[in-house]
Coordinates of C-alpha atoms in Angstrom, one line a residue:
M1 CA 133.0 5.7 -45.9
A2 CA 135.7 6.9 -48.2
R3 CA 135.5 10.5 -49.5
P4 CA 132.4 11.0 -51.6
L5 CA 134.2 13.4 -54.0
A6 CA 136.9 10.8 -54.6
L7 CA 134.4 8.1 -55.3
A8 CA 132.4 10.3 -57.7
L9 CA 135.5 11.2 -59.6
A10 CA 136.6 7.6 -59.8
L11 CA 133.3 6.6 -61.3
L12 CA 133.1 9.6 -63.5
L13 CA 136.5 8.6 -65.0
A14 CA 135.2 5.0 -65.4
V15 CA 132.2 6.1 -67.3
S16 CA 134.3 8.3 -69.6
V17 CA 136.4 5.3 -70.7
T18 CA 133.8 4.3 -73.3
A19 CA 133.7 3.0 -76.8
L20 CA 133.6 5.7 -79.4
P21 CA 130.0 6.8 -80.1
L22 CA 128.5 5.3 -83.2
V23 CA 126.3 7.2 -85.7
S24 CA 122.7 6.4 -85.1
S25 CA 119.2 7.7 -85.7
A26 CA 117.2 9.9 -83.4
D27 CA 114.7 7.1 -83.1
D28 CA 117.3 4.7 -81.9
H29 CA 118.5 7.2 -79.3
A30 CA 115.0 7.8 -78.0
R31 CA 114.4 4.0 -77.8
C32 CA 117.7 3.6 -75.9
E33 CA 117.0 6.5 -73.6
G34 CA 113.6 5.0 -72.7
A35 CA 115.3 1.6 -71.9
V36 CA 118.1 3.1 -69.8
K37 CA 115.8 5.5 -67.9
G38 CA 113.3 2.7 -67.3
W39 CA 116.0 0.5 -65.9
A40 CA 117.4 3.4 -63.8
D41 CA 114.0 4.1 -62.3
S42 CA 113.4 0.4 -61.4
A43 CA 117.0 0.1 -60.0
G44 CA 116.3 3.0 -57.7
E45 CA 113.1 1.6 -56.4
G46 CA 114.8 -1.7 -55.5
D47 CA 117.4 -0.2 -53.2
N48 CA 116.7 -0.9 -49.6
G49 CA 116.8 2.0 -47.2
G50 CA 117.2 1.9 -43.4
D51 CA 120.3 2.5 -41.3
K52 CA 123.2 1.8 -43.7
L53 CA 125.8 2.1 -41.0
N54 CA 124.6 -1.0 -39.1
L55 CA 125.7 -4.4 -40.3
K56 CA 122.8 -6.6 -41.2
D57 CA 122.4 -10.4 -41.1
L58 CA 124.3 -11.1 -44.4
L59 CA 127.4 -9.4 -45.6
F60 CA 128.0 -9.2 -49.4
F61 CA 131.5 -8.2 -50.4
L62 CA 131.1 -7.1 -54.0
H63 CA 134.7 -7.8 -55.0
I64 CA 135.6 -5.7 -58.0
P65 CA 138.6 -7.4 -59.6
R66 CA 142.1 -6.0 -59.2
T67 CA 141.2 -3.6 -56.3
G68 CA 143.1 -5.4 -53.5
G69 CA 140.1 -7.4 -52.3
R70 CA 142.2 -10.5 -51.7
T71 CA 143.8 -8.7 -48.7
Y72 CA 140.4 -7.9 -47.2
F73 CA 139.3 -11.5 -47.7
H74 CA 142.3 -13.2 -46.2
C75 CA 143.3 -10.7 -43.5
F76 CA 139.8 -9.7 -42.3
L77 CA 136.9 -11.8 -43.5
K78 CA 138.6 -15.2 -43.1
K79 CA 139.3 -14.3 -39.5
L80 CA 135.9 -12.9 -38.8
Y81 CA 133.7 -15.7 -40.4
T82 CA 134.0 -19.5 -40.1
N83 CA 133.9 -21.7 -43.2
A84 CA 130.4 -22.8 -42.2
Q85 CA 129.2 -19.1 -42.3
E86 CA 130.4 -18.6 -45.9
C87 CA 127.8 -19.1 -48.6
P88 CA 128.9 -22.2 -50.7
R89 CA 130.6 -21.5 -54.0
S90 CA 130.2 -17.8 -53.7
Y91 CA 132.5 -17.1 -56.7
D92 CA 130.9 -19.7 -58.9
K93 CA 127.7 -18.3 -60.4
L94 CA 126.6 -21.5 -62.0
R95 CA 126.5 -23.4 -58.7
F96 CA 126.1 -20.5 -56.2
D97 CA 123.8 -21.4 -53.3
P98 CA 122.8 -18.6 -50.8
S99 CA 120.2 -20.8 -49.1
H100 CA 122.6 -22.5 -46.6
P101 CA 121.0 -22.0 -43.1
D102 CA 124.3 -20.5 -41.6
C103 CA 125.2 -18.4 -44.6
T104 CA 126.1 -15.0 -43.5
L105 CA 129.0 -14.0 -45.9
V106 CA 129.1 -13.8 -49.6
V107 CA 132.3 -12.8 -51.4
S108 CA 132.0 -12.6 -55.1
H109 CA 133.0 -11.0 -58.4
D110 CA 129.3 -11.3 -59.5
D111 CA 127.8 -7.9 -59.9
Y112 CA 125.2 -6.1 -57.8
S113 CA 122.4 -8.0 -59.5
L114 CA 123.3 -10.9 -57.2
T115 CA 121.3 -9.2 -54.5
S116 CA 118.2 -10.5 -56.3
K117 CA 119.2 -13.9 -55.0
L118 CA 119.8 -12.6 -51.5
P119 CA 117.4 -11.3 -48.7
R120 CA 118.0 -7.7 -49.7
E121 CA 116.4 -6.2 -46.6
R122 CA 118.8 -8.2 -44.5
T123 CA 121.9 -7.7 -46.6
S124 CA 124.8 -5.2 -46.2
V125 CA 127.0 -4.5 -49.2
V126 CA 130.7 -3.5 -49.1
T127 CA 133.1 -2.9 -52.0
I128 CA 136.5 -1.3 -53.0
L129 CA 137.1 1.1 -55.8
R130 CA 140.3 1.7 -57.8
N131 CA 141.4 4.3 -60.3
P132 CA 139.9 2.8 -63.6
V133 CA 143.1 3.3 -65.6
D134 CA 145.2 1.5 -63.1
R135 CA 142.6 -1.3 -62.8
V136 CA 142.7 -1.8 -66.6
F137 CA 146.5 -2.1 -66.5
S138 CA 146.2 -4.6 -63.7
T139 CA 143.5 -6.6 -65.5
Y140 CA 145.7 -6.9 -68.6
E141 CA 148.7 -8.0 -66.6
F142 CA 146.6 -10.7 -64.7
S143 CA 145.1 -12.0 -67.9
V144 CA 148.5 -12.5 -69.4
E145 CA 149.9 -14.0 -66.1
V146 CA 147.2 -16.6 -65.8
A147 CA 147.0 -17.4 -69.5
A148 CA 150.8 -17.8 -69.7
R149 CA 150.6 -20.7 -67.2
F150 CA 149.1 -22.9 -70.0
L151 CA 152.2 -22.5 -72.1
V152 CA 153.7 -25.5 -70.3
H153 CA 151.7 -27.5 -72.8
P154 CA 153.0 -28.2 -76.3
N155 CA 149.9 -26.7 -78.0
L156 CA 146.5 -25.2 -77.4
T157 CA 144.6 -28.5 -78.0
S158 CA 146.6 -30.2 -75.3
A159 CA 146.0 -27.3 -72.9
K160 CA 142.3 -27.3 -73.5
T161 CA 142.0 -31.1 -73.1
M162 CA 143.9 -31.2 -69.8
T163 CA 141.9 -28.2 -68.5
S164 CA 138.6 -29.9 -69.3
R165 CA 139.8 -33.2 -67.7
V166 CA 141.0 -31.6 -64.5
L167 CA 138.0 -29.3 -64.0
T168 CA 135.6 -32.2 -64.5
K169 CA 137.2 -34.1 -61.7
S170 CA 137.7 -31.2 -59.3
R171 CA 135.2 -29.5 -57.1
A172 CA 137.4 -26.5 -56.5
V173 CA 136.5 -23.2 -58.0
S174 CA 138.8 -22.4 -60.9
T175 CA 139.8 -19.0 -62.3
L176 CA 138.1 -20.2 -65.4
D177 CA 134.8 -20.4 -63.5
I178 CA 135.0 -16.8 -62.4
W179 CA 133.9 -13.5 -64.1
P180 CA 135.7 -11.8 -65.8
W181 CA 138.5 -14.3 -66.0
K182 CA 136.3 -17.0 -67.6
Y183 CA 136.2 -14.7 -70.6
L184 CA 139.6 -12.9 -70.5
V185 CA 141.9 -15.8 -69.7
P186 CA 140.8 -18.2 -72.6
W187 CA 140.9 -15.2 -75.0
M188 CA 144.4 -14.4 -73.9
R189 CA 145.4 -18.0 -73.8
E190 CA 144.5 -18.6 -77.5
D191 CA 146.3 -15.4 -78.5
L192 CA 149.5 -16.5 -76.6
F193 CA 149.5 -19.9 -78.4
S194 CA 148.9 -18.3 -81.7
R195 CA 151.8 -15.9 -81.2
R196 CA 154.0 -18.8 -80.0
D197 CA 153.2 -20.8 -83.1
A198 CA 154.1 -17.8 -85.3
R199 CA 157.4 -17.0 -83.6
G200 CA 159.3 -19.6 -85.6
N201 CA 159.2 -17.2 -88.5
D202 CA 160.1 -14.1 -86.5
S203 CA 163.7 -13.1 -87.0
V204 CA 163.5 -10.4 -84.3
P205 CA 164.2 -11.8 -80.8
S206 CA 161.7 -10.5 -78.2
S207 CA 164.5 -9.9 -75.7
K208 CA 165.7 -7.0 -77.9
K209 CA 162.4 -5.2 -77.5
I210 CA 162.1 -2.8 -74.6
N211 CA 158.4 -2.0 -74.0
A212 CA 156.9 -4.9 -72.0
Y213 CA 153.4 -3.8 -73.1
D214 CA 154.3 -4.0 -76.8
V215 CA 156.3 -7.2 -77.2
E216 CA 154.0 -8.1 -80.1
D217 CA 155.6 -11.4 -81.0
M218 CA 155.2 -12.7 -77.4
V219 CA 151.9 -11.3 -76.2
M220 CA 149.0 -9.1 -77.3
P221 CA 150.1 -5.5 -77.0
L222 CA 148.2 -3.4 -74.4
H223 CA 146.7 -1.0 -77.0
Q224 CA 145.3 -3.9 -79.0
Y225 CA 143.9 -5.5 -75.8
I226 CA 142.2 -2.3 -74.7
N227 CA 140.7 -1.6 -78.2
D228 CA 139.4 -5.2 -78.8
P229 CA 135.6 -5.7 -78.7
V230 CA 136.1 -8.2 -75.8
A231 CA 137.6 -5.5 -73.7
H232 CA 134.9 -3.0 -74.6
E233 CA 132.3 -5.6 -73.5
I234 CA 133.9 -6.6 -70.2
I235 CA 136.6 -4.2 -69.1
H236 CA 135.6 -0.7 -70.1
N237 CA 133.4 0.7 -67.3
G238 CA 133.8 -2.6 -65.6
A239 CA 133.6 -1.4 -62.0
T240 CA 130.6 0.9 -62.8
F241 CA 128.7 -1.9 -64.5
Q242 CA 129.5 -4.2 -61.7
I243 CA 128.1 -1.8 -59.1
T244 CA 125.0 -1.2 -61.2
G245 CA 124.5 -4.9 -62.0
L246 CA 124.9 -4.5 -65.7
T247 CA 127.9 -6.8 -66.6
N248 CA 127.6 -9.5 -69.2
N249 CA 127.4 -11.8 -66.1
S250 CA 124.3 -10.1 -64.8
Y251 CA 121.3 -11.8 -63.3
F252 CA 119.2 -9.0 -64.8
D253 CA 117.8 -10.1 -68.2
G254 CA 117.8 -6.6 -69.6
A255 CA 121.4 -5.9 -68.7
H256 CA 122.7 -6.5 -72.3
E257 CA 120.3 -4.0 -73.8
V258 CA 121.1 -1.3 -71.2
R259 CA 124.8 -1.8 -71.6
H260 CA 124.6 -1.8 -75.4
C261 CA 122.6 1.5 -75.4
V262 CA 125.1 3.2 -73.0
R263 CA 128.0 2.1 -75.2
K264 CA 126.3 3.3 -78.3
H265 CA 125.0 6.6 -76.8
P266 CA 127.6 7.7 -74.2
D267 CA 125.5 10.6 -73.0
L268 CA 123.1 8.0 -71.5
G269 CA 125.9 7.0 -69.2
R270 CA 124.7 9.7 -66.8
F271 CA 121.8 7.5 -65.7
V272 CA 124.1 4.6 -65.0
L273 CA 126.5 6.9 -63.1
Q274 CA 123.7 8.2 -60.9
V275 CA 122.5 4.7 -60.1
A276 CA 126.1 3.7 -59.2
K277 CA 126.6 6.7 -56.9
N278 CA 123.3 6.0 -55.2
R279 CA 124.3 2.4 -54.7
L280 CA 127.6 3.4 -53.2
D281 CA 125.9 5.8 -50.9
R282 CA 123.7 3.0 -49.5
M283 CA 126.6 0.6 -48.9
L284 CA 127.9 -0.1 -45.4
Y285 CA 131.5 0.5 -46.5
V286 CA 133.4 1.7 -49.7
G287 CA 137.2 1.6 -49.7
L288 CA 139.8 3.0 -52.1
T289 CA 142.8 1.0 -53.4
E290 CA 144.8 4.2 -53.6
D291 CA 144.2 4.8 -49.9
H292 CA 144.7 1.2 -48.9
E293 CA 146.0 1.6 -45.3
E294 CA 143.4 4.1 -44.2
S295 CA 140.6 2.1 -46.0
A296 CA 141.7 -1.1 -44.3
R297 CA 141.7 0.6 -40.9
L298 CA 138.2 2.0 -41.6
F299 CA 137.0 -1.5 -42.7
A300 CA 138.3 -3.0 -39.4
H301 CA 136.4 -0.4 -37.4
M302 CA 133.2 -0.2 -39.3
V303 CA 132.7 -3.8 -40.4
G304 CA 135.1 -6.0 -38.3
A305 CA 134.0 -4.5 -35.0
Q306 CA 130.3 -5.1 -35.8
V307 CA 130.9 -8.7 -36.9
L308 CA 132.7 -9.4 -33.6
S309 CA 130.0 -7.6 -31.7
Q310 CA 127.2 -9.6 -33.3
S311 CA 129.1 -12.9 -32.7
G312 CA 129.1 -12.1 -29.0
A313 CA 132.8 -12.7 -28.3
L314 CA 136.2 -12.6 -29.9
K315 CA 136.7 -16.2 -31.2
L316 CA 139.5 -15.9 -33.7
D317 CA 141.0 -19.2 -32.5
V318 CA 137.8 -21.0 -33.4
Q319 CA 137.4 -19.0 -36.7
E320 CA 140.7 -20.3 -38.0
D321 CA 139.2 -23.5 -39.3
Q322 CA 141.0 -26.6 -40.2
P323 CA 141.0 -27.5 -43.9
S324 CA 137.5 -28.6 -44.8
G325 CA 138.6 -31.2 -47.4
T326 CA 136.2 -31.6 -50.3
D327 CA 133.1 -30.0 -48.7
S328 CA 131.3 -27.3 -50.6
H329 CA 132.8 -24.5 -48.4
S330 CA 136.3 -25.4 -49.5
S331 CA 135.6 -23.7 -52.8
M332 CA 135.3 -20.3 -51.1
L333 CA 138.8 -19.3 -52.1
D334 CA 139.8 -16.1 -53.9
P335 CA 140.4 -17.0 -57.5
E336 CA 143.0 -14.3 -57.8
D337 CA 145.2 -16.0 -55.1
E338 CA 148.8 -15.9 -56.4
E339 CA 149.8 -18.9 -54.4
T340 CA 148.8 -21.3 -57.3
N341 CA 149.9 -24.8 -58.0
E342 CA 151.3 -23.8 -61.3
H343 CA 153.3 -26.9 -62.1
M344 CA 150.5 -29.5 -61.5
H345 CA 147.4 -27.6 -62.5
P346 CA 148.2 -24.0 -63.4
W347 CA 144.5 -23.1 -64.0
L348 CA 143.3 -24.3 -60.6
E349 CA 143.4 -22.2 -57.4
K350 CA 144.3 -23.7 -54.1

């Protein structure tokens, strides 16, 4: 497992990137403290013990966005598991189905609360962490990149109409089905079209502006993106909330209240941080984007070797399946794959 101190510092930094505290009464703080502590106590009780170093029947790759998880998926997991072993529509929460009899692999941006749908005592969890500041930059860049693909349309109405039409006909998992992009991409898309419509009255060509993060007539500036309520809800502390199962995509009904209380009273973040650290300590593997080569080597030895051992033989030639056409497993594609059919359907992933 990656260095505990580095992991703790990464999460500590994540928790520190919070919204500014709001003035509130002592009663409200006490109420929130009770809610957060109650959740933290129940979250600790639900964690399964046992030998964390041994791979169990089901592997859950908790894919934190913009951490390099696509490399692990394509270079390792797609070689170790067959399409038939992948849980159908893993990335698509609305249609996710873990009940398939041969399901032994889940790869998803869904947060830790997804384990409530899995046989927890038979599930091993792995993840990758990244410096929170770098991850925020990368999230911003990817939001702009995907949203900008819609600019091939003459206007926003046309883009929305075509998107709805294609998604209705397709069984593939789209970026617009996936957390957090299902929130961030439409938000950025609407902003891009709004700025494009307004550029006819702008006498300052964008090409003369130097800072790529502040070309305001072209795209939402980085500082505006970070300070927007949407970013506070989804991006700030995103990795920490994902590990603790508290995102706005959570299966836990009380996630919104706990997240709201922590944002309103940042001192309560210590409870969330402790749960996150405990979760990481119980995982089979935790990698670091900043130490990509060493983390990948460790993943191969700790996870890959056990998968091969449990399969009984090295069968990589069999594992490289033929395209599965339109079956449910064909949707198990990384929604952040850059090899996208941008000209035909820029919002759909291959």
